[in-house]
Short mmCIF file of C-alpha atoms and ligand atoms in Angstrom, two decimals:
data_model
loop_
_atom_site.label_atom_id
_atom_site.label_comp_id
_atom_site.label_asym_id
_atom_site.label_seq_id
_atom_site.Cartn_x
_atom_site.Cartn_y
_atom_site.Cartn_z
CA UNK A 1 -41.53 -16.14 -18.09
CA UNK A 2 -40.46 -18.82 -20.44
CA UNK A 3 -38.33 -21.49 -18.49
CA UNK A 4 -38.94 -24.26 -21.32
CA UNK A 5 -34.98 -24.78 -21.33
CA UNK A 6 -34.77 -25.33 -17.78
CA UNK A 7 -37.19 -27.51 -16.59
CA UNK A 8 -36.20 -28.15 -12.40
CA UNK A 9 -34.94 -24.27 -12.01
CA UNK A 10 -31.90 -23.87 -9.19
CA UNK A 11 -32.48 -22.11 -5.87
CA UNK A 12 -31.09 -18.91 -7.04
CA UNK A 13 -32.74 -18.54 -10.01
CA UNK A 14 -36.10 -19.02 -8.38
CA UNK A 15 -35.19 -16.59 -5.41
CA UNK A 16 -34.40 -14.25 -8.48
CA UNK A 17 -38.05 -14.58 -9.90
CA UNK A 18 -39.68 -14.24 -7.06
CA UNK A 19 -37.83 -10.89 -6.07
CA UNK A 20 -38.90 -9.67 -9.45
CA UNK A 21 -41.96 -10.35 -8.83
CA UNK A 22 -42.24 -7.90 -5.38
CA UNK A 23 -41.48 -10.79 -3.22
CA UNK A 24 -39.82 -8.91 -0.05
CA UNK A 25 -38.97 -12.15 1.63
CA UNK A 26 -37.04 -13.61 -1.38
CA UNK A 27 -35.17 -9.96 -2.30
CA UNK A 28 -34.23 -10.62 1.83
CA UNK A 29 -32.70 -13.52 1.09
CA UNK A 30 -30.72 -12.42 -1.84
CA UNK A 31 -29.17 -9.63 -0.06
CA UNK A 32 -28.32 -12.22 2.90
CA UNK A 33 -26.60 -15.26 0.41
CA UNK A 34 -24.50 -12.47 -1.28
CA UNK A 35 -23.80 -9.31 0.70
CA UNK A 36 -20.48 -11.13 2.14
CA UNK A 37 -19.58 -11.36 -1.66
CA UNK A 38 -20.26 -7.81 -2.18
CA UNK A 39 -19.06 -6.45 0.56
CA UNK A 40 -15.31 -7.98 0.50
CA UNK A 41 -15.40 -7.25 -3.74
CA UNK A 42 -16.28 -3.75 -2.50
CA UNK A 43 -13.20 -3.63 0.10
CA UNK A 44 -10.53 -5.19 -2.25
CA UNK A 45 -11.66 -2.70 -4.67
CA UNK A 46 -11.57 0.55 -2.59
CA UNK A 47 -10.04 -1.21 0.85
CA UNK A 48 -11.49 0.75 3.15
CA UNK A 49 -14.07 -0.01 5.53
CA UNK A 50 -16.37 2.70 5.50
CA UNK A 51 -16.50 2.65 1.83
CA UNK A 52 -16.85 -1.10 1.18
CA UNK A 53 -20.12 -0.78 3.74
CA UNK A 54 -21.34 2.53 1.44
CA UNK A 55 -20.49 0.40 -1.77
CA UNK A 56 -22.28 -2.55 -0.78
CA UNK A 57 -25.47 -0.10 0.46
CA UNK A 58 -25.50 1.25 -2.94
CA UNK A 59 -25.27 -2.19 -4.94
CA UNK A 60 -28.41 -3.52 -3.01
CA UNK A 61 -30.53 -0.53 -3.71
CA UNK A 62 -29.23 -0.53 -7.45
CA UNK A 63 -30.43 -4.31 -7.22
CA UNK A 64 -33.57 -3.36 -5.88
CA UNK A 65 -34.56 -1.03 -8.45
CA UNK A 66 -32.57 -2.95 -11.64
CA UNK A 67 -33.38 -6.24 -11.08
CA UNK A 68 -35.80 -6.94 -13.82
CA UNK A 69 -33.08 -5.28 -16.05
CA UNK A 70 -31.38 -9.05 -15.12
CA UNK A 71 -32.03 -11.13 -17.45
CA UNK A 72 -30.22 -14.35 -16.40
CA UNK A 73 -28.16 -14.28 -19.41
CA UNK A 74 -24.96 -13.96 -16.73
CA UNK A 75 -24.56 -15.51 -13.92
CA UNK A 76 -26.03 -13.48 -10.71
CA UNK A 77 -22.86 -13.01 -9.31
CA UNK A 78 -21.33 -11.52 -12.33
CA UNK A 79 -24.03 -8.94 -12.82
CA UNK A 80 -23.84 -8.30 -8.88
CA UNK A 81 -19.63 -7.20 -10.00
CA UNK A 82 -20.44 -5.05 -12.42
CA UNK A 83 -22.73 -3.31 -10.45
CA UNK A 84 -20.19 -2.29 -7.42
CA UNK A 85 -17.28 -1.83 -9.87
CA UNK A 86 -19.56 0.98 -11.58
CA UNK A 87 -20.18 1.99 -8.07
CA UNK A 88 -16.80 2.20 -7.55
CA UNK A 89 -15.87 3.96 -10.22
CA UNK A 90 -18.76 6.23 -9.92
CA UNK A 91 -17.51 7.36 -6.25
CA UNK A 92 -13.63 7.34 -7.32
CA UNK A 93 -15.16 10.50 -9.50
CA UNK A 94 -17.37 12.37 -7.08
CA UNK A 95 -14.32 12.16 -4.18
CA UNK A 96 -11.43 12.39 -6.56
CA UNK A 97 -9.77 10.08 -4.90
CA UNK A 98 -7.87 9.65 -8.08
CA UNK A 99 -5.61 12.43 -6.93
CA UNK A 100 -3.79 10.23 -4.62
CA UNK A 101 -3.25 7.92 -7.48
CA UNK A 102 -0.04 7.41 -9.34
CA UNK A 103 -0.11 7.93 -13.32
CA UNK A 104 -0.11 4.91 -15.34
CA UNK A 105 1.15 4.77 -18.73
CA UNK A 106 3.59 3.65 -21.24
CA UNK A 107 6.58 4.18 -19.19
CA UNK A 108 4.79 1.71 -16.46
CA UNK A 109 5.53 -1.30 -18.49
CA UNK A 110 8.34 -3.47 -18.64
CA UNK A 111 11.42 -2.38 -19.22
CA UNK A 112 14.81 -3.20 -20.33
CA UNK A 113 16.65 -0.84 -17.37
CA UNK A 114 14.69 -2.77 -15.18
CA UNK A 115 15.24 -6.15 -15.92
CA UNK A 116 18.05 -6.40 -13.40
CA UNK A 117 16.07 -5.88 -10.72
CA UNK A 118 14.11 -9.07 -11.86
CA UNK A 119 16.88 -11.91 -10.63
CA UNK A 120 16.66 -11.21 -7.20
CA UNK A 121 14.25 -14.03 -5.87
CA UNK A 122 11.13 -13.72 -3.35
CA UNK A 123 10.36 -15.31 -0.30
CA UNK A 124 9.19 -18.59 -0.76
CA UNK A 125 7.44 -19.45 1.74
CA UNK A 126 3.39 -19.50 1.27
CA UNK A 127 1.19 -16.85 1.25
CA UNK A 128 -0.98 -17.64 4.21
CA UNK A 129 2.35 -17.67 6.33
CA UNK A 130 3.71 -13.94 4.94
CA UNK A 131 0.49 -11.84 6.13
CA UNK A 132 0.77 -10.50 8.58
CA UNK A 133 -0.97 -7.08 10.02
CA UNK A 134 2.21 -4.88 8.66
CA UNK A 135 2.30 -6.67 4.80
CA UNK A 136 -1.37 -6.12 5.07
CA UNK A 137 -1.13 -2.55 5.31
CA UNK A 138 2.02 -2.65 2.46
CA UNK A 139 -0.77 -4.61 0.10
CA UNK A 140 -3.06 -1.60 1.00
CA UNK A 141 -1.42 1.31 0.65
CA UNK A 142 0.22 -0.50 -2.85
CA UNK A 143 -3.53 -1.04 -4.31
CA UNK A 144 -4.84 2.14 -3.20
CA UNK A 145 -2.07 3.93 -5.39
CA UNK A 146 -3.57 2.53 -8.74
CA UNK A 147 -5.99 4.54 -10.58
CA UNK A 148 -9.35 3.07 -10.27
CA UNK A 149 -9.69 1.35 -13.51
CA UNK A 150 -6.56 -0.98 -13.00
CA UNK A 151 -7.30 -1.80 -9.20
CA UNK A 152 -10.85 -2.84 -10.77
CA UNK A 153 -9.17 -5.24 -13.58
CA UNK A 154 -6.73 -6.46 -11.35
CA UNK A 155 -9.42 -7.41 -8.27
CA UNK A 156 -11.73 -9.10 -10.92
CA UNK A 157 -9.22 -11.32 -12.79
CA UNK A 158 -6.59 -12.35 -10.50
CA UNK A 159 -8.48 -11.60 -7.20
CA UNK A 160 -11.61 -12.85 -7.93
CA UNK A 161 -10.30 -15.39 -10.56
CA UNK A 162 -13.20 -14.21 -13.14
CA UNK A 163 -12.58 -15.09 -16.77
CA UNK A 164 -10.33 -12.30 -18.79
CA UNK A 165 -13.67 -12.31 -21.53
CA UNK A 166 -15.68 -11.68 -18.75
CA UNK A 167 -13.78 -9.14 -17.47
CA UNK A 168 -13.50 -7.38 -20.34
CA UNK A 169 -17.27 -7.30 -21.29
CA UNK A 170 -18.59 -6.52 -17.23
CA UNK A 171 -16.38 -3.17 -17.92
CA UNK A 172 -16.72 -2.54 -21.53
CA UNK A 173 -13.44 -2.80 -22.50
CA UNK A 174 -11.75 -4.64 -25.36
CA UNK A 175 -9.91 -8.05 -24.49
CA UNK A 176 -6.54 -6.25 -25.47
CA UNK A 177 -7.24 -2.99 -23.73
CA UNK A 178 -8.25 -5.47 -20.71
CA UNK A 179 -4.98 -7.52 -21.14
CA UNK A 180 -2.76 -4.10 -20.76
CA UNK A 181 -4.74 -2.85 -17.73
CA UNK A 182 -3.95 -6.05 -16.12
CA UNK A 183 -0.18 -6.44 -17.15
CA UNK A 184 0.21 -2.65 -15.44
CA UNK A 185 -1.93 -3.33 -12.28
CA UNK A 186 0.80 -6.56 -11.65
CA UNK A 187 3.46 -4.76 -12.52
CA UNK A 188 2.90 -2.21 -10.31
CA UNK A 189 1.83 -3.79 -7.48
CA UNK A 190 4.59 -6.26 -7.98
CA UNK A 191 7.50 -3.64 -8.13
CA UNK A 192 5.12 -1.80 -4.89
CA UNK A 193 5.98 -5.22 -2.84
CA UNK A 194 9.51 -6.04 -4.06
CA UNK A 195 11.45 -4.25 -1.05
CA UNK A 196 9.63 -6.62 1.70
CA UNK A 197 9.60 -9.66 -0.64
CA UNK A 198 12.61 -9.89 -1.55
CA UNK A 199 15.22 -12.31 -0.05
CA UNK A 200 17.38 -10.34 1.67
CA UNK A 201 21.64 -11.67 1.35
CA UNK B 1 27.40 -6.37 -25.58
CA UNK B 2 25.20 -7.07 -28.54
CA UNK B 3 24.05 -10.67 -27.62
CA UNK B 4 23.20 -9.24 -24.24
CA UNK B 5 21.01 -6.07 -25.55
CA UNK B 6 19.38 -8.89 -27.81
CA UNK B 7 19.14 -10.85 -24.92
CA UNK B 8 17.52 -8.43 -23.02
CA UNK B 9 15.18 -7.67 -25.31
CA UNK B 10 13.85 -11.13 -25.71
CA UNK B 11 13.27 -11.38 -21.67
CA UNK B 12 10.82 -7.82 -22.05
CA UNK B 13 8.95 -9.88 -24.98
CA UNK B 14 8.35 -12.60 -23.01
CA UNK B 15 7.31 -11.04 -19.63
CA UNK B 16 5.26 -8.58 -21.35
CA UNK B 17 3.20 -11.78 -23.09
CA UNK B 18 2.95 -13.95 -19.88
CA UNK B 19 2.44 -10.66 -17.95
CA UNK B 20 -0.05 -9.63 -19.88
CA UNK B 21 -2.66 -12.95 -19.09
CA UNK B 22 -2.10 -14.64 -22.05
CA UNK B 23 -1.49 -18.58 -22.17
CA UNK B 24 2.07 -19.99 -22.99
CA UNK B 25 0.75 -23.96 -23.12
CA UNK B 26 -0.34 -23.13 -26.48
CA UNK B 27 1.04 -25.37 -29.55
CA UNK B 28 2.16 -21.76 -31.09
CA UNK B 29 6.07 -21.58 -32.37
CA UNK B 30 5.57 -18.44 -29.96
CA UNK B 31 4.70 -20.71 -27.23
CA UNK B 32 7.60 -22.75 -27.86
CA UNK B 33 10.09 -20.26 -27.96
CA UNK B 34 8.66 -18.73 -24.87
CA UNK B 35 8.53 -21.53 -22.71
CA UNK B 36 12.16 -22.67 -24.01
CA UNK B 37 13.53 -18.85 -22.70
CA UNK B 38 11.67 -19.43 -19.55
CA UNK B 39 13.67 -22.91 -18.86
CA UNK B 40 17.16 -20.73 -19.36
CA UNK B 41 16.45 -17.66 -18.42
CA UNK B 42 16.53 -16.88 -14.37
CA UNK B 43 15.71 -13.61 -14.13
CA UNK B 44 12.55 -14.14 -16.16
CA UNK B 45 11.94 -17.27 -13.73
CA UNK B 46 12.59 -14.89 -10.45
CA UNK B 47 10.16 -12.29 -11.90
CA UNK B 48 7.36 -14.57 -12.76
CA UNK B 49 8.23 -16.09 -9.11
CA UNK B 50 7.14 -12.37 -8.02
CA UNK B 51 4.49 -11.65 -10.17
CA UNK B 52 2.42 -14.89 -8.77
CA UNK B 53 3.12 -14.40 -5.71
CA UNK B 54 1.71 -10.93 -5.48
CA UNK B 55 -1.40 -12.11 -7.55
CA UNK B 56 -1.15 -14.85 -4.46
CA UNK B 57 -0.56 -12.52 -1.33
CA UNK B 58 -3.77 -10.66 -2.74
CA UNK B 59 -6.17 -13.56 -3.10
CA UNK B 60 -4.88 -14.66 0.15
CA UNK B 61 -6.02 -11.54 1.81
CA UNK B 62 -9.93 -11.72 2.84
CA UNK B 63 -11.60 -8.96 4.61
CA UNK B 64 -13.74 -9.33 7.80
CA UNK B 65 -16.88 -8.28 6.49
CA UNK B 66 -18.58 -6.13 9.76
CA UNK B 67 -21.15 -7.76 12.20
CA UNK B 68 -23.92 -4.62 11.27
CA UNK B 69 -23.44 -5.02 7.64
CA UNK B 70 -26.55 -7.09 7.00
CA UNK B 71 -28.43 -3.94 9.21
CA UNK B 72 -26.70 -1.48 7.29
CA UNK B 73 -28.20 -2.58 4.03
CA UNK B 74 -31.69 -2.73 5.21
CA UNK B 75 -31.72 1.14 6.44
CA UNK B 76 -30.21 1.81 3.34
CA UNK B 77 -32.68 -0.41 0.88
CA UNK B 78 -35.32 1.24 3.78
CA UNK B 79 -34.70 4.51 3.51
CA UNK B 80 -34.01 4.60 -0.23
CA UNK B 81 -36.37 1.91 -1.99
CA UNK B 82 -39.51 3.19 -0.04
CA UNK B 83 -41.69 5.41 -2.57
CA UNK B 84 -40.32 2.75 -5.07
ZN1 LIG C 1 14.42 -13.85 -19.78
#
């Protein structure tokens, strides 16, 4: 292990080495600091409880068996996302849970006809103060209508806050082709919302 | 009727660029132009309004991860890792 660049080596990486090296203990204490973090990526991702719990079973044995496939070239975390977003995807194919999903394509984007609808202002108040139980359930049933691949774009960059480069290379995808998911996912989801967001006269 | 369509057209341009993750504090005559239509433009204003706060309403929204979970992933690492 050459750790000539990195002289006093952080917690995590060190909990990392030691796991690879058949420590049970320290691959213990990975799943504790980060199964929170996989587990809600898992749930904004498929939001469901049952599957978040399945995702987040999966990820850890993936982990388990991977992890000298990490190479610390990424942060932890980051290598931790791709994992349950393949997961994700992986299931979305076996269930075909897809079928519940709406088709998105050119005629999801922006539009002219639609601009009208734009003027109409939202609530203003904060976030934290709007959700409740019932717009909990609206931002569900909205997310779970996008086909996988945008939910998973969406949840990484604007959820998660990851950067759009990452993004892109976690799920293979060109920064443009990453750019368009994204614009659809928040389009959608935006025009999902607009009947309980918007001020009413 | 013609200014309008043009009109109209520009707001699409610009919502599809600042929709679309891509920066408008750049020093790009693009930029410019799109920050300018943002200051006199309302419905572009209301929509952006709309799009953050969505992107907001969803970061807001955390999950309570389930007491067992932590259990849950041993079994599974338990029963699946074990001839590993
Ligand atoms: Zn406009």
């Amino acid at each position: 292990m050459d750790h000539s660049d990195n002289s006093v080596q952080d917690p995590e990486s060190k909990l990392i080495d030691l796991a690879k090296q058949g420590d049970g203990k320290a691959f213990g204490e990975l799943v504790k600091q980060f199964e929170d973090t996989v587990y809600s990526f898992a749930f904004k991702v498929c939001r469901d409880h049952e599957k978040a719990v399945e995702t987040a079973q999966d990820t850890f044995v993936n982990v388990y068996l991977k992890l000298n496939q990490f190479d610390g070239k990424s942060k932890f975390s980051t290598w931790l996302y791709s994992i349950v977003a393949n997961n994700c995807l992986m299931k979305r194919r076996k269930t075909k849970l897809e079928e519940s999903s709406v088709s998105i394509d050119e005629s999801s984007d922006i539009r002219v006809d639609d601009l009208v609808s734009y003027i109409v202002p939202w609530d203003p108040d904060p976030a934290e103060t709007l959700l409740t139980n019932e717009l909990k359930n609206v931002l569900d049933e909205a997310i779970k209508k996008l086909p996988m691949e945008y939910r998973v774009v969406f949840v990484m960059r604007d959820v998660e806050q990851m950067a759009g480069e990452e993004v892109a290379e976690v799920l293979g995808l060109s920064l443009p082709a990453m750019k368009s998911r994204l614009r659809r996912a928040r389009l959608f989801l935006r025009n999902e919302l607009r009947p309980y967001m918007e001020v009413k006269p | 009727m013609n200014e309008h369509a043009n009109a109209a057209l520009h707001c699409v341009d610009v919502l599809k660029h600042v929709c679309g993750d891509n920066d408008i504090y750049n020093d790009t005559p693009l930029c410019r132009e799109i920050r300018k239509h943002l200051d006199h433009c309302p419905g572009c204003t209301n929509f952006l309004q709309s799009m953050n706060k969505t992107i907001e309403l969803y970061q807001h929204y955390h999950p309570n991860v389930p007491a067992d979970l932590h259990a849950k992933v041993v079994e599974a690492l338990r029963h699946r890792t074990q001839d590993k």
